Short mmCIF file of N, CA, C and O in Angstrom, two decimals:
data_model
loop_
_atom_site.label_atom_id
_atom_site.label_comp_id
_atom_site.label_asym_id
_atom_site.label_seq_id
_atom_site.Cartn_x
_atom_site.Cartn_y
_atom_site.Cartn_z
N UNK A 1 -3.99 16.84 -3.54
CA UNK A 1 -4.63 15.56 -3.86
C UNK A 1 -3.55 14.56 -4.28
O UNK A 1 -2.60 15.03 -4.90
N UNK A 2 -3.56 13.35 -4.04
CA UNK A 2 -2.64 12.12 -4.22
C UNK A 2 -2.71 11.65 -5.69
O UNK A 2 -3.84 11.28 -6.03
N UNK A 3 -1.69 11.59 -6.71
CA UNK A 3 -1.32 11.06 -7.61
C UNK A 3 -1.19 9.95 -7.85
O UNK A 3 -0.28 9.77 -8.66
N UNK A 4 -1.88 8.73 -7.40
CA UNK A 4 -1.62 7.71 -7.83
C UNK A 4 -2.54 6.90 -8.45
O UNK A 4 -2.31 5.70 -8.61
N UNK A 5 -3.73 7.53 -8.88
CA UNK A 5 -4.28 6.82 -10.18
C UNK A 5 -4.16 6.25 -11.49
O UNK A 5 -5.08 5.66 -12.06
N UNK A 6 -2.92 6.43 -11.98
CA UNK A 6 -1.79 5.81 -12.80
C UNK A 6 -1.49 4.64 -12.28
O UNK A 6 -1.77 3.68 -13.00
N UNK A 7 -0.86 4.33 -10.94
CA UNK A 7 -0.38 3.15 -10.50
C UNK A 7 -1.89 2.44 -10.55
O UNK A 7 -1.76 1.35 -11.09
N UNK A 8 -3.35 2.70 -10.15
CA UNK A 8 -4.29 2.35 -10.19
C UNK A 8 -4.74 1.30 -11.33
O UNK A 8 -5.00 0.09 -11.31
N UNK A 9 -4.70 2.38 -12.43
CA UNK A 9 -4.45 1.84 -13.84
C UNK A 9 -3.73 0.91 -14.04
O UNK A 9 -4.30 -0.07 -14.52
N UNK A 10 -2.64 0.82 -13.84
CA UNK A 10 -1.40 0.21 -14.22
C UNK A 10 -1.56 -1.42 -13.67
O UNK A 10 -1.13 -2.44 -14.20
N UNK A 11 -2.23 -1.27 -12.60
CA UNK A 11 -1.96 -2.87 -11.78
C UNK A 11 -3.38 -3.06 -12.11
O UNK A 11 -3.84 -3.88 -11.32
N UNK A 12 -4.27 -2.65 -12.97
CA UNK A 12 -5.63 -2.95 -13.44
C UNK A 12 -5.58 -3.68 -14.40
O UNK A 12 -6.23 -4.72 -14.42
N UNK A 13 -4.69 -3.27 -15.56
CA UNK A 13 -4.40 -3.87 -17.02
C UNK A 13 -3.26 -4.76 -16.24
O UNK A 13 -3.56 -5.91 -15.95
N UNK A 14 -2.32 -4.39 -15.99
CA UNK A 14 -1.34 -5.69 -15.30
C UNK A 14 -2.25 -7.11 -15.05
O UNK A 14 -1.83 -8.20 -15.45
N UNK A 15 -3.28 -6.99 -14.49
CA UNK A 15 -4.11 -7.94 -14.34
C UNK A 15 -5.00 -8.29 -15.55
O UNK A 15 -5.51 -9.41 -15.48
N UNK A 16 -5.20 -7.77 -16.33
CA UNK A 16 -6.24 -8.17 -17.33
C UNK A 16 -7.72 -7.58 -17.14
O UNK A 16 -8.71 -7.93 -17.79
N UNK A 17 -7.68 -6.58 -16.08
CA UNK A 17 -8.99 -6.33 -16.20
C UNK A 17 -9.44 -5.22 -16.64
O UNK A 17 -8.71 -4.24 -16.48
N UNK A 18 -10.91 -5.02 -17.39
CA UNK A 18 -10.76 -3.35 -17.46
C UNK A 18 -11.72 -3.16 -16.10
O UNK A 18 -11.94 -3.93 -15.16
N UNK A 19 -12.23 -1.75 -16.41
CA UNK A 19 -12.85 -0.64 -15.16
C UNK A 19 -13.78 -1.42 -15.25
O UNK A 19 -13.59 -2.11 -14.24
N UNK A 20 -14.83 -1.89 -15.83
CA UNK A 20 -16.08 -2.77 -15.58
C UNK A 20 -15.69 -3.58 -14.57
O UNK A 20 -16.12 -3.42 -13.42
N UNK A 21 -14.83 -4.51 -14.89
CA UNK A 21 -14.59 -5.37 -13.86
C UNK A 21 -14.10 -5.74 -12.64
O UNK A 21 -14.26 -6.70 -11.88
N UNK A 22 -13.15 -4.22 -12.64
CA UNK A 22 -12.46 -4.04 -11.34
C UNK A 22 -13.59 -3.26 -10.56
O UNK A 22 -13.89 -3.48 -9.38
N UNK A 23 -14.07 -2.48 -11.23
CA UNK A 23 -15.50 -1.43 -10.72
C UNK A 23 -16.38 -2.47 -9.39
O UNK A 23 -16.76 -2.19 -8.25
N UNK A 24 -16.45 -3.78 -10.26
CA UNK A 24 -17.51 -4.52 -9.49
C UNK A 24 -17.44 -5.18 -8.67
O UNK A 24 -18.27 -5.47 -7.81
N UNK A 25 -15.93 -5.66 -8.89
CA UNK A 25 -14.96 -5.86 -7.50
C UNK A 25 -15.19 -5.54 -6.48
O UNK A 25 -15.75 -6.21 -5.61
N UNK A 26 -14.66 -4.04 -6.39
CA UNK A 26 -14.62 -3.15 -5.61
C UNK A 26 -15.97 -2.50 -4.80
O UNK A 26 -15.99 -1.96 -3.70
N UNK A 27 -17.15 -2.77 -5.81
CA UNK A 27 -18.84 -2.75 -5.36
C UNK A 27 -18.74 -1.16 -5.53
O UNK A 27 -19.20 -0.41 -4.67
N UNK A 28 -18.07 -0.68 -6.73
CA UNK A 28 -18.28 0.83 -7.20
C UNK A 28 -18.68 0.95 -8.25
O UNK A 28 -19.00 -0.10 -8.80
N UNK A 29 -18.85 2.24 -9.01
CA UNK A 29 -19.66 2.31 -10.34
C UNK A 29 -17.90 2.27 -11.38
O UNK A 29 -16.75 2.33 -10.93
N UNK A 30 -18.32 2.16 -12.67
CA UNK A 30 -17.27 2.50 -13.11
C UNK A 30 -16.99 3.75 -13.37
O UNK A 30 -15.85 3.97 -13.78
N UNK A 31 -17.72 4.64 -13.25
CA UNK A 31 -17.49 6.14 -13.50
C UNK A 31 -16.62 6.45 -12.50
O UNK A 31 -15.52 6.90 -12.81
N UNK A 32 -17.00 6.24 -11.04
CA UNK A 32 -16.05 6.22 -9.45
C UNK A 32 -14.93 5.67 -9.96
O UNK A 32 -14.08 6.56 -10.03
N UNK A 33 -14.39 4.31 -10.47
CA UNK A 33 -13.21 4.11 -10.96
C UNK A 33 -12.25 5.18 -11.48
O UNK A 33 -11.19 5.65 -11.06
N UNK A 34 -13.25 5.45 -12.89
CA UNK A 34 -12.21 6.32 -13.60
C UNK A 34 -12.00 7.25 -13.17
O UNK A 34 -11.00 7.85 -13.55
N UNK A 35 -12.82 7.82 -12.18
CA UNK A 35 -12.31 9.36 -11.70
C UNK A 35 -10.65 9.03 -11.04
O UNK A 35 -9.58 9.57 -11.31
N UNK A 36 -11.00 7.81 -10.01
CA UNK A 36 -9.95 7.15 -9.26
C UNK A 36 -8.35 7.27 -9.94
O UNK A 36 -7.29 7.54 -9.38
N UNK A 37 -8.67 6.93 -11.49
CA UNK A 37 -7.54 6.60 -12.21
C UNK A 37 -6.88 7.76 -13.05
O UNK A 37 -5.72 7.74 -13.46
N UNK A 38 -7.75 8.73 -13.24
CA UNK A 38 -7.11 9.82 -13.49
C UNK A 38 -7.22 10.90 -12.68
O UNK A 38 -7.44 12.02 -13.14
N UNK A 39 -7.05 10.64 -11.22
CA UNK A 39 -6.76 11.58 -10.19
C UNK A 39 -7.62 12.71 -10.30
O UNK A 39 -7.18 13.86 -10.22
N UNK A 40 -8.75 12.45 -10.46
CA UNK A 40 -10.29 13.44 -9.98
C UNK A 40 -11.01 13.50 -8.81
O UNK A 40 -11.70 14.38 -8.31
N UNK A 41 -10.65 12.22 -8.43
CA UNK A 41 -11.08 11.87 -7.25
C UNK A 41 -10.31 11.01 -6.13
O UNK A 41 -9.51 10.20 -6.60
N UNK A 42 -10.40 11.06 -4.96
CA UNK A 42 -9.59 10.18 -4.38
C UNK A 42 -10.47 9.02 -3.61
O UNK A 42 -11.61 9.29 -3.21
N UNK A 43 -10.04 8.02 -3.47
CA UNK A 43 -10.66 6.35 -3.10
C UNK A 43 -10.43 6.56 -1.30
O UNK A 43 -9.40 6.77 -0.66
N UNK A 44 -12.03 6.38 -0.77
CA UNK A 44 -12.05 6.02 0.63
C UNK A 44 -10.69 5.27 1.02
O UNK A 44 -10.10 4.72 0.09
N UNK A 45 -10.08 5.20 2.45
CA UNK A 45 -9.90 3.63 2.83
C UNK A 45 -10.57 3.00 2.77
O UNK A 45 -10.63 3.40 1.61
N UNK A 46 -11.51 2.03 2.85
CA UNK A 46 -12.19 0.90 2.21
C UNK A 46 -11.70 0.74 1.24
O UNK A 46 -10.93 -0.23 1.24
N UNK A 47 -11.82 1.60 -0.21
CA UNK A 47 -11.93 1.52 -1.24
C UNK A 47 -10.18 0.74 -1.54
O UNK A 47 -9.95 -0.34 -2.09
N UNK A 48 -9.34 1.59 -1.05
CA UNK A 48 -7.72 1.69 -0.62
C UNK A 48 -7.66 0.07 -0.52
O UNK A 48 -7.26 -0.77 -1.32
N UNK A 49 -8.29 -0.04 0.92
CA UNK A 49 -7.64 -1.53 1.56
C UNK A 49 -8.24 -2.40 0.43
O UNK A 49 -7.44 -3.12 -0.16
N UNK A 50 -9.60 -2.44 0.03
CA UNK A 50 -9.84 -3.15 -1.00
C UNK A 50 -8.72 -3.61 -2.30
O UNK A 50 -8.31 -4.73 -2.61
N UNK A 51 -8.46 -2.47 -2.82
CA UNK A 51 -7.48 -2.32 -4.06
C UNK A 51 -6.36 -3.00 -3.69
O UNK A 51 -5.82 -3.63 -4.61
N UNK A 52 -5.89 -3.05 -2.72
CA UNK A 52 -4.26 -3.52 -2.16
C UNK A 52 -4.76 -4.87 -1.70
O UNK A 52 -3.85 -5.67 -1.48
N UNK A 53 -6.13 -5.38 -1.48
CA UNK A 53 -6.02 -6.26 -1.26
C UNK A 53 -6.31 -7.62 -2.45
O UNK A 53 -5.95 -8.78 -2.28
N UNK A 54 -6.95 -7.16 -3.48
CA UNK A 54 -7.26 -7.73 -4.45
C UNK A 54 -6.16 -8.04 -5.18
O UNK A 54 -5.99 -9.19 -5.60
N UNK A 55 -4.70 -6.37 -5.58
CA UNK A 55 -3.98 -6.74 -6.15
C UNK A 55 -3.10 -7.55 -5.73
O UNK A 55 -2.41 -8.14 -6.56
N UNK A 56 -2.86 -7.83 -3.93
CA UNK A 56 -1.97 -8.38 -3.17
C UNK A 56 -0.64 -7.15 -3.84
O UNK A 56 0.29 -7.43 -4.60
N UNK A 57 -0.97 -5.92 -3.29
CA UNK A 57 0.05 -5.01 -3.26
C UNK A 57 0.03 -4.74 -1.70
O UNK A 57 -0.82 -5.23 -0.95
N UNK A 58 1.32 -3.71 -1.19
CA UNK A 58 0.93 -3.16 0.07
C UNK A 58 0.51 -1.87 -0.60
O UNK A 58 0.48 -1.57 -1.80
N UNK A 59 0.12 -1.02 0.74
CA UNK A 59 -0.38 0.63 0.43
C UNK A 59 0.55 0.98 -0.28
O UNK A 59 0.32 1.37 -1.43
N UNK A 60 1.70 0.92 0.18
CA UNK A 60 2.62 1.95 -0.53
C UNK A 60 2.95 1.43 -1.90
O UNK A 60 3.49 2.13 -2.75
N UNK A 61 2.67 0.41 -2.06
CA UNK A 61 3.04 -0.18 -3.76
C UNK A 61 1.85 0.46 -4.40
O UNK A 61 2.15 1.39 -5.15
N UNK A 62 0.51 0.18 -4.28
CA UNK A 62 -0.58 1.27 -4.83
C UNK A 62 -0.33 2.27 -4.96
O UNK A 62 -0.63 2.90 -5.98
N UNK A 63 0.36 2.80 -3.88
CA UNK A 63 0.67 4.55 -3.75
C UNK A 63 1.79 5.09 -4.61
O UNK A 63 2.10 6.25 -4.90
N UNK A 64 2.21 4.18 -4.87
CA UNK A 64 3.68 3.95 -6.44
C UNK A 64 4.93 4.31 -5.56
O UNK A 64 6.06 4.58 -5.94
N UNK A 65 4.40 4.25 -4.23
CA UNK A 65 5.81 4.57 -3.43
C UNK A 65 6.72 3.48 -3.26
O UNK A 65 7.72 3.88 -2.66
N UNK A 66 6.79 1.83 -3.66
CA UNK A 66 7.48 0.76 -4.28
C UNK A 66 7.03 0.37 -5.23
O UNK A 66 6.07 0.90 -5.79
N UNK A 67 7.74 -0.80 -5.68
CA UNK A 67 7.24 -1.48 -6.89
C UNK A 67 7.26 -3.14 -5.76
O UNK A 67 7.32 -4.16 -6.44
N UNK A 68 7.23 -3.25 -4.93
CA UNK A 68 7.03 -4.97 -4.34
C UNK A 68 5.62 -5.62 -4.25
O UNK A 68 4.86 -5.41 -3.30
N UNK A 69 5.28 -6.57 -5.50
CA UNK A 69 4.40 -7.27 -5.50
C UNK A 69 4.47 -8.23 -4.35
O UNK A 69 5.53 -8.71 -3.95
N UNK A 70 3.18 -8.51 -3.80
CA UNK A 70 3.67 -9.31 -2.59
C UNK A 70 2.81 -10.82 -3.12
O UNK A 70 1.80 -10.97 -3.81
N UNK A 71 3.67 -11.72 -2.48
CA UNK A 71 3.71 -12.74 -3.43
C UNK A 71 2.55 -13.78 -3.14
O UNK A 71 1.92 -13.01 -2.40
N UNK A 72 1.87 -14.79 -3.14
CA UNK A 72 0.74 -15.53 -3.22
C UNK A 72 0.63 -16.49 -2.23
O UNK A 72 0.75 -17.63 -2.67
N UNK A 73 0.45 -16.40 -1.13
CA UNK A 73 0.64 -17.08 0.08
C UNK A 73 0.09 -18.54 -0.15
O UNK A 73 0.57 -19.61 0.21
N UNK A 74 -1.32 -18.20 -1.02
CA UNK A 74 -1.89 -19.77 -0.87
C UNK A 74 -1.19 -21.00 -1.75
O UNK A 74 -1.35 -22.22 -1.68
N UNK A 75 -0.19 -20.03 -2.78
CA UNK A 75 0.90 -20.89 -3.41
C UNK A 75 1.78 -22.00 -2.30
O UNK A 75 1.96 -23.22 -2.30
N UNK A 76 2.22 -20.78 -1.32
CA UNK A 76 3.11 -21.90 -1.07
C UNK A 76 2.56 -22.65 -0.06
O UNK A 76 3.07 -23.74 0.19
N UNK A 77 1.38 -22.18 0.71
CA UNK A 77 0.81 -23.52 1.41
C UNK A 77 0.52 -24.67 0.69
O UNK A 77 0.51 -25.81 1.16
N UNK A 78 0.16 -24.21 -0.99
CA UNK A 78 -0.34 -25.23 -1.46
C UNK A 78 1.21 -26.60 -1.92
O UNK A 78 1.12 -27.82 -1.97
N UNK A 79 2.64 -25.56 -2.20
CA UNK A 79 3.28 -26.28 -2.22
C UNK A 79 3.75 -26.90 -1.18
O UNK A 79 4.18 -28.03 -1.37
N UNK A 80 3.80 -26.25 0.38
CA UNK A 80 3.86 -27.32 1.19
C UNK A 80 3.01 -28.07 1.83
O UNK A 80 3.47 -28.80 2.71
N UNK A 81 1.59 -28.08 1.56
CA UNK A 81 0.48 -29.46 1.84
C UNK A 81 0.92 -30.72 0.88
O UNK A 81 0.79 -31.94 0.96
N UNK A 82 1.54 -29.78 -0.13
CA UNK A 82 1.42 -31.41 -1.35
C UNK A 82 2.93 -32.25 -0.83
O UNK A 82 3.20 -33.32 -1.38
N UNK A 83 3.81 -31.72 0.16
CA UNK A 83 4.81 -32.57 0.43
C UNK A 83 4.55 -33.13 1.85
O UNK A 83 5.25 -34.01 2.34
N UNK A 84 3.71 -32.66 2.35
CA UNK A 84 3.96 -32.99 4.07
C UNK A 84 3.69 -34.54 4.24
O UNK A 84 2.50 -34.83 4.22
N UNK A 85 4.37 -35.37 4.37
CA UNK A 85 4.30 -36.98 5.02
C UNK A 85 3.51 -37.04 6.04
O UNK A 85 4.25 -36.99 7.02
N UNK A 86 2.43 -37.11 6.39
CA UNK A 86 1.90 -37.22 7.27
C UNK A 86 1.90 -39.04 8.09
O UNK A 86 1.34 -39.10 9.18
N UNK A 87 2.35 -40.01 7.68
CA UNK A 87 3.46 -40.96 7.91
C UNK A 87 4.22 -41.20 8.54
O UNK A 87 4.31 -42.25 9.17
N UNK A 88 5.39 -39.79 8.55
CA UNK A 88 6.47 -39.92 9.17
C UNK A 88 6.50 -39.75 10.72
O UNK A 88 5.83 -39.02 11.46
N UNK A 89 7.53 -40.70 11.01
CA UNK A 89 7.19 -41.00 12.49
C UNK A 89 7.51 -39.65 13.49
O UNK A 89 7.07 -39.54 14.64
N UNK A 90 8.44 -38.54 12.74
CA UNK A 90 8.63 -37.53 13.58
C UNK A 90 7.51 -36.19 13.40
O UNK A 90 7.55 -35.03 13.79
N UNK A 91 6.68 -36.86 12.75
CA UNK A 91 5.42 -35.01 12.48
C UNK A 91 4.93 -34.44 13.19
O UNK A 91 4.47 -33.30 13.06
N UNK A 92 4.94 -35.39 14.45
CA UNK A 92 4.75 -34.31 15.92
C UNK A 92 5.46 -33.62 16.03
O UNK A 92 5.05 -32.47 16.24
N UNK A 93 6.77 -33.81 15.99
CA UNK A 93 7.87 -33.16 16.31
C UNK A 93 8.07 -32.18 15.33
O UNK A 93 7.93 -31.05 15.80
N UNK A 94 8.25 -32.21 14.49
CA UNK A 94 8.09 -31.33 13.19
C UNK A 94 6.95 -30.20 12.94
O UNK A 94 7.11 -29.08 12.46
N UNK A 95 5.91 -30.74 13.34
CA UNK A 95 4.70 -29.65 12.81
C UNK A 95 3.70 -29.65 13.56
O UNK A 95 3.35 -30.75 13.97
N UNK A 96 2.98 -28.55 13.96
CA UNK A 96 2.02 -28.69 14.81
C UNK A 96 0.33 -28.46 14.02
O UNK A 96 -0.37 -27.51 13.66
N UNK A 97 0.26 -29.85 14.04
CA UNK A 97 -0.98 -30.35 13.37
C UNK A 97 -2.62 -30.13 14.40
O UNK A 97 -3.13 -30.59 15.43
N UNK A 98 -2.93 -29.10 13.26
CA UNK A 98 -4.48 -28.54 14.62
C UNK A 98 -5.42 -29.28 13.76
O UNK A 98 -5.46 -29.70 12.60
N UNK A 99 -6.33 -29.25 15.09
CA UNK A 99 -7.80 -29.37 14.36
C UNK A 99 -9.04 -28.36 15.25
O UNK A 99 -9.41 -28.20 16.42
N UNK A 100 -9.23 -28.06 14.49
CA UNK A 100 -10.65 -26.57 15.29
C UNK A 100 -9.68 -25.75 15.99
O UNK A 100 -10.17 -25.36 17.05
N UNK A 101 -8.62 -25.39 15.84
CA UNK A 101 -7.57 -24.61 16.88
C UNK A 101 -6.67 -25.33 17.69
O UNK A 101 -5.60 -24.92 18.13
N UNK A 102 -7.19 -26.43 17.84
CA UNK A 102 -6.73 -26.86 19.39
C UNK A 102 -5.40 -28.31 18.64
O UNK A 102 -5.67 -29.23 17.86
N UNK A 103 -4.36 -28.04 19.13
CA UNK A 103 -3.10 -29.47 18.21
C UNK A 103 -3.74 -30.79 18.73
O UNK A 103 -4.63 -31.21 19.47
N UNK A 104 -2.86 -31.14 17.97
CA UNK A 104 -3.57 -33.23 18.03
C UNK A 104 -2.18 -33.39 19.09
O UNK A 104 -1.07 -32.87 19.12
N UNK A 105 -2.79 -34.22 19.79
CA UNK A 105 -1.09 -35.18 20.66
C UNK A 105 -0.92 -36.02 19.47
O UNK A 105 -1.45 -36.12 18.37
N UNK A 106 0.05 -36.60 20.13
CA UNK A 106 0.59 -37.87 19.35
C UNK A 106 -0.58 -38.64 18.76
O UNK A 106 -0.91 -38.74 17.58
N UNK A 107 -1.07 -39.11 19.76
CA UNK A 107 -1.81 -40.17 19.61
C UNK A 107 -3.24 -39.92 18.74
O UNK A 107 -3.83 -40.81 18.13
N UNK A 108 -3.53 -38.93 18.80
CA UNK A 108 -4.71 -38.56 17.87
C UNK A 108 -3.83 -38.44 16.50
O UNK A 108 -4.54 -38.43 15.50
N UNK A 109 -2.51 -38.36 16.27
CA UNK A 109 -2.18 -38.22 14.69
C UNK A 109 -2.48 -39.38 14.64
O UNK A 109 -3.63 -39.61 14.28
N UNK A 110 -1.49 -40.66 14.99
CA UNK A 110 -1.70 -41.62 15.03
C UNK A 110 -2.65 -42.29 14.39
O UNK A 110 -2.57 -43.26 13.63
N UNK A 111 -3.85 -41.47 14.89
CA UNK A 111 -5.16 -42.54 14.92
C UNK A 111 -5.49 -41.78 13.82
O UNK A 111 -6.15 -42.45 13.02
N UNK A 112 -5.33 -40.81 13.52
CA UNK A 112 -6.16 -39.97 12.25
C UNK A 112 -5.54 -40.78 11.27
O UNK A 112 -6.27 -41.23 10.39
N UNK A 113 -3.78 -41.19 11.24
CA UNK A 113 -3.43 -41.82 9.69
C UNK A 113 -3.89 -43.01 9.24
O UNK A 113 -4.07 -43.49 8.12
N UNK A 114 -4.17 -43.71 11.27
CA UNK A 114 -5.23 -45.09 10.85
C UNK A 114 -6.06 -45.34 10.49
O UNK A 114 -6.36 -46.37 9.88
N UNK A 115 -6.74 -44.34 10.81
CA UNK A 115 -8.17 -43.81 10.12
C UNK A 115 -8.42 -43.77 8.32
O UNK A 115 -9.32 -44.10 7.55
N UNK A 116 -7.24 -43.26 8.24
CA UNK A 116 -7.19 -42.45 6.74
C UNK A 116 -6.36 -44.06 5.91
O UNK A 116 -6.88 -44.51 4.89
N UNK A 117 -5.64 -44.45 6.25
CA UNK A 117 -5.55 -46.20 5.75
C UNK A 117 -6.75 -46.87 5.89
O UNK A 117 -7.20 -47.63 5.03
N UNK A 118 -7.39 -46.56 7.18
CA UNK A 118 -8.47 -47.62 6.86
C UNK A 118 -9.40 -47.68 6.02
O UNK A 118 -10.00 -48.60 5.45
N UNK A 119 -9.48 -45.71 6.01
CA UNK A 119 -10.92 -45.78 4.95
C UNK A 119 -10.08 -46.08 3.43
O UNK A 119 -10.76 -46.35 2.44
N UNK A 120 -8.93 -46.03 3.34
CA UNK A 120 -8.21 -45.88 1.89
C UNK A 120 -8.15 -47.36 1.43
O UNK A 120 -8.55 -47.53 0.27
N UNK A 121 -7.76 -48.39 2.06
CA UNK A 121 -8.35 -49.58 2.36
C UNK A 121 -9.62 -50.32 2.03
O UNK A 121 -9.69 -51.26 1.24
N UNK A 122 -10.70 -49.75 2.77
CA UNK A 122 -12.41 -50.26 2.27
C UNK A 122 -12.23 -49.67 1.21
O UNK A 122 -12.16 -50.39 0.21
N UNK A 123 -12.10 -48.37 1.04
CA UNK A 123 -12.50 -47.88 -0.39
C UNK A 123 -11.58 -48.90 -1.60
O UNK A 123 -12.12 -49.15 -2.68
N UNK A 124 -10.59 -49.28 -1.37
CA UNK A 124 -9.83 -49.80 -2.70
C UNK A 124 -10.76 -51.44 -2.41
O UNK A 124 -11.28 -51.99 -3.39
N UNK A 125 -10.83 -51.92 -1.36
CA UNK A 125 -11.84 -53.30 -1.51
C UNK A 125 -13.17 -53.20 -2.41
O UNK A 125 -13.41 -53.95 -3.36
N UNK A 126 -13.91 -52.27 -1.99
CA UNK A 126 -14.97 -51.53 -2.68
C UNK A 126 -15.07 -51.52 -3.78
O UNK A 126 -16.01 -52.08 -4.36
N UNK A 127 -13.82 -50.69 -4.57
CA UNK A 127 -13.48 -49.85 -5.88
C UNK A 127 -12.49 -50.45 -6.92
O UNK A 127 -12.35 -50.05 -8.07
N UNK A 128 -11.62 -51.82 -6.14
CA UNK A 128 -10.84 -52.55 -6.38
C UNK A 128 -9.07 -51.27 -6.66
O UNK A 128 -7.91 -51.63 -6.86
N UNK A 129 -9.50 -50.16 -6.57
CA UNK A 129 -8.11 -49.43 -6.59
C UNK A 129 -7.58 -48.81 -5.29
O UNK A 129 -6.50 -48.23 -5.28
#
């Protein structure tokens, strides 16, 4: 049987949560938890992909076979949405800007930033800001 209900534990309180809350997470009882955590029982895959995916570990970091937290993706989209110029005259060239899947040409950026002045525009006539 696999030993890694310790690491289980470990990235449970790492987080702040106890078994109640990770339990419900997971859509298990907390009794199923604790067996989980002191190696009584072993966790479906489901249960697995769940856990690794909540903690943003891989398998093998659950499995205590690394220690690499994997890091917060929506961070850095969020830090690069908050810089992107959408303005600049080269962002075609630079980035490929979709909408429903399918990229904008030129000319639809174009018109989207005119768009987005214009309404920014009425609204400050409107709102006076």
């Amino acid at each position: 049987m696999a030993r890694y209900g310790k690491r289980i534990a470990e990235l449970r309180k790492k987080r702040g949560m106890n078994q109640e809350t990770l339990a419900g997470l997971l859509g298990i009882t907390r009794a199923s938890l604790s067996h989980y955590e002191t190696d009584r029982r072993e966790p479906d895959f489901e249960i697995l992909t769940k856990m690794a995916n909540l903690f943003r570990v891989s398998f093998d970091d659950l499995m205590g076979r690394t220690q690499h937290v994997a890091t917060d993706p929506a961070h850095h989209v969020t830090e690069f949405l908050n810089r992107v110029e959408l303005a600049d005259d080269q962002i075609e060239s630079r980035y490929e800007l979709t909408i429903d899947g399918r990229k904008l040409t030129p000319d639809e950026t174009q018109r989207f930033i005119a768009f987005i002045r214009s309404e920014r525009a009425a609204h400050s006539d409107r709102t006076g800001y």
